[in-house]
Coordinates of C-alpha atoms and ligand atoms in Angstrom, one line a residue:
M1 CA 24.4 -13.2 -4.0
S2 CA 22.4 -12.5 -0.9
D3 CA 25.5 -11.7 1.1
S4 CA 26.6 -9.0 -1.4
I5 CA 23.2 -7.4 -1.4
L6 CA 23.2 -7.3 2.4
K7 CA 26.7 -5.9 2.4
A8 CA 25.9 -3.2 -0.1
L9 CA 23.1 -2.0 2.2
G10 CA 25.1 -2.0 5.3
L11 CA 23.2 -4.9 6.8
E12 CA 26.3 -7.1 7.3
G13 CA 27.3 -6.4 10.9
H14 CA 24.1 -4.4 11.6
P15 CA 23.2 -4.8 15.3
R16 CA 19.8 -6.1 14.3
V17 CA 20.9 -8.6 11.7
V18 CA 22.5 -12.0 12.6
K19 CA 23.8 -14.8 10.4
A20 CA 21.2 -17.4 9.6
S21 CA 23.3 -20.1 11.2
E22 CA 23.3 -18.1 14.5
A23 CA 19.6 -17.1 14.5
A24 CA 18.4 -19.9 16.7
S25 CA 21.1 -19.6 19.3
R26 CA 20.5 -15.8 19.5
G27 CA 16.8 -16.1 19.6
A28 CA 16.5 -14.1 16.3
H29 CA 13.6 -14.3 13.8
L30 CA 14.7 -16.2 10.6
V31 CA 14.0 -14.6 7.3
H32 CA 13.5 -16.9 4.3
N33 CA 14.0 -16.4 0.6
P34 CA 10.7 -17.4 -1.0
T35 CA 12.4 -18.4 -4.2
T36 CA 14.6 -21.1 -2.7
G37 CA 13.2 -21.5 0.7
A38 CA 16.7 -21.0 2.1
P39 CA 17.2 -18.8 5.1
I40 CA 18.7 -15.3 4.3
A41 CA 19.5 -14.0 7.8
G42 CA 18.1 -13.6 11.3
V43 CA 16.8 -10.4 12.7
T44 CA 16.5 -9.6 16.4
L45 CA 13.0 -8.6 17.6
D46 CA 11.9 -5.9 20.0
T47 CA 10.7 -6.5 23.5
A48 CA 8.1 -4.4 25.3
A49 CA 10.9 -2.4 26.8
S50 CA 12.8 -1.7 23.6
Y51 CA 9.5 -0.9 21.8
D52 CA 8.9 1.6 24.6
A53 CA 12.3 3.2 24.2
T54 CA 11.9 3.7 20.4
V55 CA 8.5 5.4 20.8
A56 CA 9.9 7.5 23.6
A57 CA 12.7 8.6 21.3
S58 CA 10.2 9.4 18.6
V59 CA 8.1 11.5 21.0
K60 CA 11.3 13.4 22.0
A61 CA 12.3 13.9 18.4
F62 CA 8.8 15.2 17.5
D63 CA 9.2 17.9 20.1
S64 CA 11.9 19.6 18.0
W65 CA 11.1 18.3 14.5
R66 CA 7.6 19.9 14.6
S67 CA 9.2 23.4 15.0
V68 CA 11.7 23.0 12.1
P69 CA 10.2 25.1 9.2
A70 CA 8.5 22.8 6.8
P71 CA 10.7 23.8 3.8
Q72 CA 13.7 22.9 5.8
R73 CA 12.1 19.5 6.7
G74 CA 11.7 19.2 2.9
L75 CA 15.5 19.6 2.5
V76 CA 16.1 16.6 4.8
V77 CA 13.6 14.6 2.7
R78 CA 15.3 15.7 -0.4
A79 CA 18.6 14.4 0.9
I80 CA 16.9 11.1 1.8
G81 CA 15.5 10.8 -1.7
E82 CA 19.1 11.3 -3.1
E83 CA 20.3 8.5 -0.9
F84 CA 17.6 6.2 -2.1
R85 CA 18.7 6.9 -5.7
K86 CA 22.2 5.7 -4.8
H87 CA 20.8 2.5 -3.2
K88 CA 18.1 1.8 -5.7
D89 CA 19.8 -1.2 -7.3
A90 CA 20.8 -2.9 -4.1
L91 CA 17.5 -2.2 -2.3
G92 CA 15.4 -3.3 -5.3
A93 CA 17.4 -6.5 -5.3
L94 CA 16.8 -7.0 -1.6
V95 CA 13.0 -6.6 -2.2
S96 CA 13.3 -9.3 -4.9
L97 CA 15.3 -11.5 -2.6
E98 CA 13.0 -11.2 0.4
V99 CA 9.5 -11.1 -1.1
G100 CA 10.1 -12.7 -4.5
K101 CA 9.2 -9.7 -6.7
I102 CA 10.9 -9.7 -10.1
R103 CA 13.8 -7.3 -10.5
Q104 CA 11.8 -4.7 -12.5
E105 CA 9.2 -4.6 -9.8
G106 CA 11.7 -4.4 -7.0
L107 CA 13.4 -1.5 -8.7
G108 CA 9.9 0.0 -9.4
E109 CA 9.1 -0.1 -5.7
V110 CA 12.2 1.8 -4.8
Q111 CA 11.5 4.3 -7.6
E112 CA 8.1 4.9 -5.9
T113 CA 10.0 5.8 -2.7
I114 CA 12.2 8.3 -4.7
D115 CA 9.1 9.7 -6.4
I116 CA 7.2 10.2 -3.1
A117 CA 10.3 11.9 -1.6
D118 CA 10.3 14.3 -4.5
F119 CA 6.6 14.9 -4.1
A120 CA 7.1 15.5 -0.4
V121 CA 9.8 18.0 -1.0
G122 CA 7.5 20.1 -3.2
L123 CA 4.7 19.6 -0.7
S124 CA 6.9 21.1 2.1
R125 CA 6.2 24.5 0.6
Q126 CA 2.5 23.8 0.0
L127 CA 0.9 22.8 3.3
Y128 CA -1.8 25.3 2.5
G129 CA -4.6 26.4 4.8
L130 CA -7.6 28.5 3.7
T131 CA -8.6 32.0 4.8
M132 CA -12.4 32.4 5.2
P133 CA -14.3 35.7 5.4
S134 CA -15.3 36.4 9.0
E135 CA -18.9 37.5 9.6
R136 CA -17.6 39.9 12.3
P137 CA -16.0 43.3 11.6
N138 CA -12.2 43.5 12.1
H139 CA -11.8 39.8 12.4
R140 CA -9.7 37.5 10.4
M141 CA -10.5 33.8 10.2
F142 CA -8.2 31.1 8.7
E143 CA -7.2 27.6 9.2
Q144 CA -3.7 26.2 9.6
W145 CA -2.3 22.7 9.4
L146 CA 0.0 21.7 12.3
P147 CA 2.1 18.6 12.9
L148 CA 0.1 15.8 14.5
G149 CA 2.7 13.7 16.4
P150 CA 4.6 10.4 16.1
I151 CA 2.9 8.3 13.5
G152 CA 2.6 4.5 13.8
V153 CA 3.1 2.8 10.4
I154 CA 2.2 -0.9 10.0
S155 CA 3.1 -2.3 6.6
A156 CA 2.3 -5.4 4.6
F157 CA 4.9 -7.8 3.2
N158 CA 4.1 -7.1 -0.5
F159 CA 5.3 -3.5 -0.5
P160 CA 8.1 -3.7 2.0
N161 CA 9.7 -0.4 1.1
A162 CA 7.2 1.9 -0.7
V163 CA 4.3 1.7 1.7
W164 CA 6.5 3.0 4.5
A165 CA 7.8 5.8 2.2
W166 CA 4.3 6.9 1.2
N167 CA 3.7 7.4 4.9
S168 CA 7.0 8.5 6.3
M169 CA 8.1 11.0 3.6
L170 CA 4.8 12.9 3.8
A171 CA 4.8 12.6 7.6
A172 CA 8.3 14.0 7.8
V173 CA 7.5 17.2 5.8
C174 CA 4.3 17.5 7.8
G175 CA 6.5 17.7 11.0
D176 CA 5.7 14.2 12.3
T177 CA 8.1 11.5 13.3
T178 CA 7.4 7.9 12.3
V179 CA 7.6 4.6 14.2
W180 CA 7.5 1.8 11.6
K181 CA 6.4 -1.8 12.3
P182 CA 7.1 -3.8 9.1
S183 CA 5.8 -7.3 8.3
L184 CA 8.0 -10.0 9.7
L185 CA 8.0 -11.5 6.2
A186 CA 10.1 -8.6 5.0
P187 CA 12.1 -7.1 7.9
L188 CA 15.5 -6.9 6.1
T189 CA 14.1 -4.4 3.5
A190 CA 12.7 -2.5 6.4
I191 CA 16.0 -2.3 8.3
A192 CA 17.8 -1.2 5.2
S193 CA 15.2 1.4 4.2
N194 CA 14.9 2.9 7.6
Q195 CA 18.6 3.0 8.1
I196 CA 19.0 5.0 4.9
A197 CA 16.5 7.6 6.1
D198 CA 17.6 7.7 9.7
K199 CA 21.3 8.1 8.8
V200 CA 20.6 11.1 6.6
A201 CA 18.2 12.7 9.2
T202 CA 20.7 12.1 12.0
A203 CA 23.6 13.5 10.1
L204 CA 21.5 16.6 9.5
G205 CA 20.8 16.9 13.2
H206 CA 17.5 15.2 13.5
P207 CA 17.9 11.8 15.2
G208 CA 14.8 9.9 16.1
V209 CA 12.6 11.1 13.2
F210 CA 12.6 7.7 11.6
G211 CA 12.0 4.9 14.2
L212 CA 11.7 1.2 13.6
V213 CA 10.2 -1.5 15.8
M214 CA 10.0 -5.2 14.8
G215 CA 8.2 -8.0 16.6
T216 CA 5.2 -10.2 16.7
D217 CA 1.7 -8.8 16.5
A218 CA 1.1 -9.8 20.1
E219 CA 4.3 -8.2 21.5
V220 CA 4.7 -5.2 19.3
G221 CA 1.8 -4.7 16.9
E222 CA -1.0 -4.7 19.5
R223 CA 1.1 -2.6 21.8
M224 CA 1.5 -0.1 19.1
T225 CA -2.2 0.2 18.1
A226 CA -3.2 0.7 21.7
D227 CA -0.4 3.3 22.3
P228 CA -1.9 6.8 23.0
R229 CA 1.5 8.4 22.2
L230 CA 0.7 7.6 18.5
P231 CA -2.2 9.8 17.4
L232 CA -2.3 8.2 14.0
I233 CA -1.9 4.6 13.1
S234 CA -1.5 4.1 9.3
A235 CA -2.0 0.3 8.7
T236 CA -1.6 -1.5 5.4
G237 CA -2.6 -5.2 5.2
S238 CA -5.5 -7.5 5.1
S239 CA -9.1 -6.5 6.0
R240 CA -8.9 -9.0 8.8
M241 CA -6.0 -7.0 10.3
G242 CA -7.8 -3.7 9.7
R243 CA -10.9 -4.8 11.5
I244 CA -8.9 -5.5 14.6
V245 CA -6.6 -2.5 14.4
G246 CA -9.4 -0.1 13.5
Q247 CA -11.4 -1.0 16.6
V248 CA -8.4 -0.8 19.0
V249 CA -7.4 2.7 17.7
A250 CA -11.0 3.9 17.7
K251 CA -11.4 2.9 21.3
R252 CA -8.7 5.3 22.3
F253 CA -10.0 8.0 19.9
G254 CA -6.9 7.7 17.8
R255 CA -6.9 8.3 14.1
C256 CA -6.6 5.3 11.7
L257 CA -5.6 5.3 8.1
L258 CA -6.5 1.9 6.8
E259 CA -5.2 0.5 3.5
L260 CA -6.7 -3.0 3.3
G261 CA -7.5 -5.8 0.9
G262 CA -8.8 -5.5 -2.6
N263 CA -10.9 -7.6 -5.0
N264 CA -10.4 -5.6 -8.2
A265 CA -12.3 -6.1 -11.4
V266 CA -11.7 -5.1 -15.0
I267 CA -14.7 -4.7 -17.3
V268 CA -14.1 -5.4 -21.0
D269 CA -16.8 -3.7 -23.1
K270 CA -17.5 -5.0 -26.6
S271 CA -16.0 -1.9 -28.1
A272 CA -12.7 -2.4 -26.2
D273 CA -9.4 -2.2 -28.0
L274 CA -8.1 -5.7 -27.1
S275 CA -4.5 -4.8 -28.1
L276 CA -4.6 -2.5 -25.0
A277 CA -6.8 -4.7 -22.8
I278 CA -5.0 -8.1 -23.0
P279 CA -1.5 -7.0 -22.0
A280 CA -3.0 -4.7 -19.3
I281 CA -5.0 -7.5 -17.8
V282 CA -2.1 -9.9 -17.9
F283 CA 0.2 -7.5 -16.1
A284 CA -2.4 -6.7 -13.5
A285 CA -3.5 -10.3 -12.9
V286 CA -0.1 -12.1 -12.8
G287 CA 2.3 -9.3 -11.9
T288 CA 3.9 -9.7 -8.5
A289 CA 2.5 -13.2 -8.7
G290 CA -1.0 -11.8 -8.0
Q291 CA 0.2 -10.4 -4.6
R292 CA -0.7 -6.8 -5.1
C293 CA -3.7 -5.2 -3.3
T294 CA -4.6 -3.9 -6.8
T295 CA -4.2 -7.2 -8.6
T296 CA -7.0 -7.9 -11.1
R297 CA -8.9 -10.8 -9.6
R298 CA -12.2 -10.6 -11.6
L299 CA -12.6 -10.0 -15.3
I300 CA -16.1 -9.0 -16.5
V301 CA -16.3 -9.4 -20.2
H302 CA -19.1 -8.7 -22.7
E303 CA -20.7 -12.0 -23.6
S304 CA -20.1 -11.4 -27.3
I305 CA -16.3 -11.4 -26.9
V306 CA -15.7 -13.5 -23.8
D307 CA -14.5 -16.6 -25.7
D308 CA -12.1 -14.5 -27.8
V309 CA -10.7 -12.6 -24.8
T310 CA -10.3 -15.8 -22.8
A311 CA -8.5 -17.5 -25.6
R312 CA -6.1 -14.6 -26.1
L313 CA -5.4 -14.4 -22.4
K314 CA -4.7 -18.2 -22.3
R315 CA -2.2 -17.7 -25.1
A316 CA -0.5 -14.9 -23.3
Y317 CA -0.4 -16.8 -20.1
E318 CA 1.4 -19.7 -21.9
T319 CA 4.3 -17.4 -22.7
I320 CA 4.9 -16.0 -19.2
R321 CA 8.3 -16.9 -17.9
I322 CA 8.1 -18.1 -14.3
G323 CA 11.2 -18.5 -12.2
D324 CA 14.0 -16.8 -10.2
P325 CA 12.8 -13.2 -9.8
L326 CA 16.3 -11.8 -10.1
A327 CA 16.9 -13.6 -13.4
D328 CA 16.6 -11.7 -16.7
G329 CA 13.3 -12.2 -18.5
T330 CA 11.4 -13.6 -15.5
L331 CA 7.9 -12.2 -15.3
V332 CA 6.5 -14.1 -12.4
G333 CA 8.3 -15.1 -9.2
P334 CA 7.1 -17.3 -6.3
L335 CA 4.4 -16.7 -3.7
I336 CA 5.6 -15.5 -0.4
N337 CA 5.4 -18.7 1.6
D338 CA 3.8 -22.2 1.9
R339 CA 0.7 -20.8 3.4
A340 CA 0.1 -18.7 0.4
V341 CA 0.5 -21.8 -1.9
E342 CA -2.0 -23.7 0.2
A343 CA -4.5 -20.8 0.0
F344 CA -4.0 -20.8 -3.8
E345 CA -4.7 -24.5 -4.0
R346 CA -7.7 -24.2 -1.7
A347 CA -9.2 -21.4 -3.8
V348 CA -8.8 -23.4 -7.0
K349 CA -10.4 -26.5 -5.4
E350 CA -13.3 -24.4 -4.1
A351 CA -13.8 -22.7 -7.5
K352 CA -14.0 -26.1 -9.2
S353 CA -16.5 -27.4 -6.6
Q354 CA -18.6 -24.3 -7.2
G355 CA -18.8 -25.0 -10.9
G356 CA -15.8 -23.0 -12.2
T357 CA -13.8 -24.3 -15.1
V358 CA -10.0 -24.0 -15.1
V359 CA -9.0 -22.5 -18.5
C360 CA -5.3 -22.6 -17.7
G361 CA -3.0 -23.2 -14.6
G362 CA -4.6 -24.3 -11.4
E363 CA -1.7 -26.3 -10.1
R364 CA 1.6 -25.8 -8.4
H365 CA 4.4 -25.1 -10.9
F366 CA 6.8 -27.8 -11.8
L367 CA 9.6 -25.6 -10.3
G368 CA 8.2 -26.6 -6.9
G369 CA 8.6 -24.7 -3.8
R370 CA 6.4 -21.6 -3.7
F371 CA 5.9 -21.4 -7.4
V372 CA 2.3 -21.7 -8.8
Q373 CA 0.8 -21.5 -12.3
P374 CA -1.0 -18.3 -13.1
T375 CA -4.6 -19.4 -13.4
I376 CA -7.7 -18.4 -15.3
I377 CA -11.1 -19.8 -14.2
R378 CA -14.3 -19.3 -16.1
V379 CA -17.3 -19.0 -13.8
P380 CA -20.4 -21.1 -14.5
A381 CA -23.4 -19.9 -16.6
S382 CA -25.1 -18.7 -13.4
N383 CA -22.3 -16.0 -13.3
R384 CA -21.9 -16.7 -9.6
L385 CA -18.8 -18.1 -7.9
P386 CA -18.7 -17.4 -4.2
I387 CA -15.0 -18.0 -3.8
S388 CA -14.4 -15.0 -6.1
D389 CA -15.8 -12.7 -3.4
E390 CA -12.6 -13.4 -1.4
E391 CA -9.2 -11.9 -1.9
T392 CA -6.9 -14.9 -2.4
F393 CA -3.4 -13.4 -2.6
A394 CA -2.3 -15.4 -5.6
P395 CA -2.5 -15.2 -9.4
I396 CA -6.1 -16.4 -10.0
L397 CA -8.3 -14.6 -12.5
Y398 CA -12.1 -15.3 -12.5
V399 CA -13.9 -14.6 -15.8
F400 CA -17.5 -13.4 -15.7
T401 CA -19.8 -12.3 -18.5
F402 CA -22.3 -9.4 -18.9
K403 CA -24.9 -8.1 -21.4
E404 CA -25.4 -4.5 -20.3
V405 CA -22.7 -2.2 -18.9
A406 CA -25.0 -1.4 -15.9
E407 CA -24.9 -5.1 -15.0
A408 CA -21.1 -5.1 -15.3
V409 CA -20.8 -2.1 -13.0
A410 CA -23.1 -3.8 -10.4
M411 CA -20.8 -6.9 -10.6
N412 CA -17.8 -4.7 -10.2
N413 CA -19.4 -3.2 -7.1
G414 CA -20.9 -6.4 -5.8
V415 CA -18.0 -7.4 -3.4
A416 CA -17.1 -6.3 0.1
Q417 CA -13.8 -4.6 -1.0
G418 CA -13.6 -1.3 -3.0
L419 CA -10.0 -0.6 -4.0
S420 CA -9.3 -0.5 -7.7
S421 CA -11.4 -1.0 -10.9
A422 CA -11.1 -0.5 -14.6
I423 CA -13.1 -0.5 -17.8
F424 CA -11.7 -1.1 -21.3
T425 CA -14.0 0.6 -23.8
D426 CA -13.9 2.9 -26.8
S427 CA -17.4 4.2 -25.9
V428 CA -17.3 7.6 -24.2
R429 CA -20.7 7.0 -22.9
N430 CA -19.7 3.7 -21.2
A431 CA -16.5 5.2 -19.8
E432 CA -18.3 8.2 -18.3
R433 CA -21.0 5.9 -16.9
F434 CA -18.3 3.9 -15.2
L435 CA -16.9 7.1 -13.6
S436 CA -20.3 8.6 -12.8
P437 CA -22.0 8.6 -9.3
A438 CA -23.8 5.5 -10.4
G439 CA -20.5 3.9 -11.6
S440 CA -17.6 2.2 -9.9
D441 CA -17.7 2.4 -6.1
C442 CA -13.9 2.0 -5.8
G443 CA -11.2 4.4 -4.7
I444 CA -9.5 4.0 -8.0
A445 CA -11.3 3.9 -11.3
N446 CA -9.4 3.6 -14.6
V447 CA -10.3 3.8 -18.3
N448 CA -8.2 1.8 -20.7
I449 CA -5.5 1.0 -18.2
G450 CA -5.4 -1.9 -15.7
T451 CA -6.2 -1.9 -12.0
S452 CA -2.6 -2.0 -10.7
G453 CA 0.5 0.2 -10.9
A454 CA -0.9 3.5 -9.5
E455 CA 1.2 6.7 -9.7
I456 CA 2.2 8.4 -6.5
G457 CA 0.6 11.7 -7.5
G458 CA -2.9 10.6 -6.9
A459 CA -4.5 9.7 -3.5
F460 CA -4.3 5.9 -3.1
G461 CA -6.8 3.8 -1.2
G462 CA -10.3 2.4 -1.4
E463 CA -13.7 2.1 0.1
K464 CA -15.7 -0.4 2.1
E465 CA -13.6 -3.3 3.5
T466 CA -10.5 -1.7 1.9
G467 CA -10.7 0.7 4.8
G468 CA -11.4 4.2 3.5
G469 CA -7.9 5.6 4.0
R470 CA -5.9 7.6 1.4
E471 CA -2.2 7.8 1.1
S472 CA 0.5 9.2 -1.2
G473 CA -0.5 12.1 -3.5
S474 CA -3.2 14.7 -3.9
D475 CA -4.2 16.0 -0.4
S476 CA -3.5 12.8 1.5
W477 CA -1.0 14.8 3.6
K478 CA -3.9 16.2 5.6
A479 CA -4.3 12.9 7.4
Y480 CA -0.9 13.5 8.9
M481 CA -1.6 17.0 10.3
R482 CA -4.1 18.6 12.7
R483 CA -6.3 21.3 11.3
Q484 CA -6.7 24.4 13.5
T485 CA -9.3 27.1 12.8
C486 CA -8.1 30.4 14.1
T487 CA -10.0 33.7 14.5
V488 CA -8.2 36.9 15.3
N489 CA -10.0 40.1 16.5
Y490 CA -8.0 43.1 15.5
G491 CA -10.7 45.6 16.4
A492 CA -11.5 47.3 19.7
Q493 CA -14.9 45.6 20.2
L494 CA -16.0 42.2 21.3
T495 CA -18.5 41.0 18.7
L496 CA -20.2 37.6 19.1
A497 CA -21.0 35.3 16.2
Q498 CA -24.6 34.8 15.0
G499 CA -25.3 38.4 16.2
I500 CA -25.8 37.2 19.8
R501 CA -26.0 40.0 22.3
F502 CA -24.8 39.1 25.8
E503 CA -25.1 42.3 27.9
Ligands
NAD1 P1 -1.5 -8.9 7.1 O1 -2.8 -8.3 7.4 O2 -1.2 -10.3 7.4 O3 -0.3 -8.1 7.8 C1 -0.1 -6.7 7.5 C2 0.6 -6.1 8.7 O4 -0.3 -6.0 9.8 C3 1.8 -6.8 9.2 O5 2.8 -5.9 9.5 C4 1.3 -7.5 10.4 O6 2.3 -7.9 11.3 C5 0.3 -6.5 11.0 N1 -0.7 -7.0 11.9 C6 -1.5 -8.1 11.7 N2 -2.3 -8.2 12.8 C7 -2.1 -7.2 13.6 C8 -2.6 -6.7 14.9 N3 -3.6 -7.4 15.5 N4 -2.1 -5.6 15.4 C9 -1.1 -4.9 14.8 N5 -0.5 -5.3 13.6 C10 -1.0 -6.4 13.0 O7 -1.2 -8.7 5.5 P2 -0.1 -9.2 4.6 O8 -0.3 -10.7 4.3 O9 1.3 -8.7 5.1 O10 -0.3 -8.4 3.2 C11 -1.3 -8.7 2.3 C12 -2.6 -7.9 2.5 O11 -2.3 -6.5 2.5 C13 -3.6 -8.1 1.4 O12 -4.9 -8.2 1.9 C14 -3.4 -6.9 0.5 O13 -4.5 -6.5 -0.3 C15 -3.2 -5.9 1.6 N6 -2.5 -4.7 1.1 C16 -3.2 -3.5 0.9 C17 -2.6 -2.4 0.4 C18 -3.4 -1.2 0.2 O14 -2.8 -0.1 0.0 N7 -4.7 -1.2 0.2 C19 -1.3 -2.4 0.0 C20 -0.6 -3.6 0.2 C21 -1.2 -4.7 0.7

């Protein structure tokens, strides 16, 4: 199975991909299938010298790419989107194989790439600047948006294809080139994805627009964040990583777009339609085995319905099919690796020692390996459970209670992260309070839908320790361009602003 997927994506015989059996002798990094633990293939890593060559090629490509008219850049991205359509099935399967997402989610991820490519094509004719009235006679003042440079993209393992596309498709129409450093937990998806884009761009006369570097954080990641040739580093991953990367980039006055960890809550008001709320919570809490930045980790339920909601969730959890992510009907696959399983077990143990009660799950799954049971934990009557302040990247849902909506909103906001949030309510008043200046402090706030599964049309990102960056839709493209304010004097007199006379 894995051989046919690699073959369909042109990875068999690819210069960076070696057979698993030859990985050790060729000094390659071995990639494992989280479902079985078996090695899939090896990938060769970059050295300082090859990293340097890729960035140099990206700088060179930027020199010409920036002057290609934006709508023509859009045509290149359109052709790339078409190519992703052709490879959707195989690439979606590779995502499942490499990171354990179920087939539907693997396909959904590639669909996001196709969608953002479409979005970027439209955007290529809409990189608008404003014209402002000048206070001086016979002057015109306006702003324009110009390409920024080669962009460094660092991506997390759990969106091995789409995060890169959110960045690189927008960057491409903005006139930037991209150098992508993927997670070493998902390098095969990265090689396949980058190859698709690079082949199209090269065939259309633009080699070097899509660069890829792979290596350890010490050898490649840290070199990249400190590299002054990359004016913007867009980094997706844990808040731990963002804290390091943000400081290194700030030190050289680079720009940083940080998309970091989340600790997302759903509030269930007593007026909520539970036929909407329960399936939405289940999808958001256990989808991708709890390994989404937008996974629902905290449930804040009105005290009058908490027993009913918990019982319904428990029943729903009992029907979830866990297993091979590529098998029909599977809803939850494995965690990414043994470390993730240990973190899951540690968090459950900690929750119990802090007074939490396991409603369901809490153990490794009988399938063994990296499979765990989706878990619900009721917090004690004190409504405090310190472990729930942390983002454990696993399917653990902590259930809190509230009396007044203001209290629920304070609990929603009472963690260090600020990515996604949701309220289920039929009360217009409570919904609007949740969205008001005194409401959710997160970058994403939803009413009657869950915390995960954002559309590409909106700006995606969050506040506080989530990093403050915005990617994907709306006007996120502005992060990939430099703004220039221009004033043109078409008169015959030199007039100074603020009426200053200098004579
Ligand atoms: P991670 O922080 O371990 O790694 C993310 C990326 O950062 C990897 O490519 C890694 O190699 C790189 N990296 C780590 N240290 C670095 C350094 N010092 N210099 C340069 N690069 C470095 O995260 P992960 O385990 O791959 O992914 C899970 C995390 O990502 C979770 O916290 C999740 O919430 C977050 N995430 C956030 C978003 C978002 O959009 N907000 C999306 C996906 C994942």
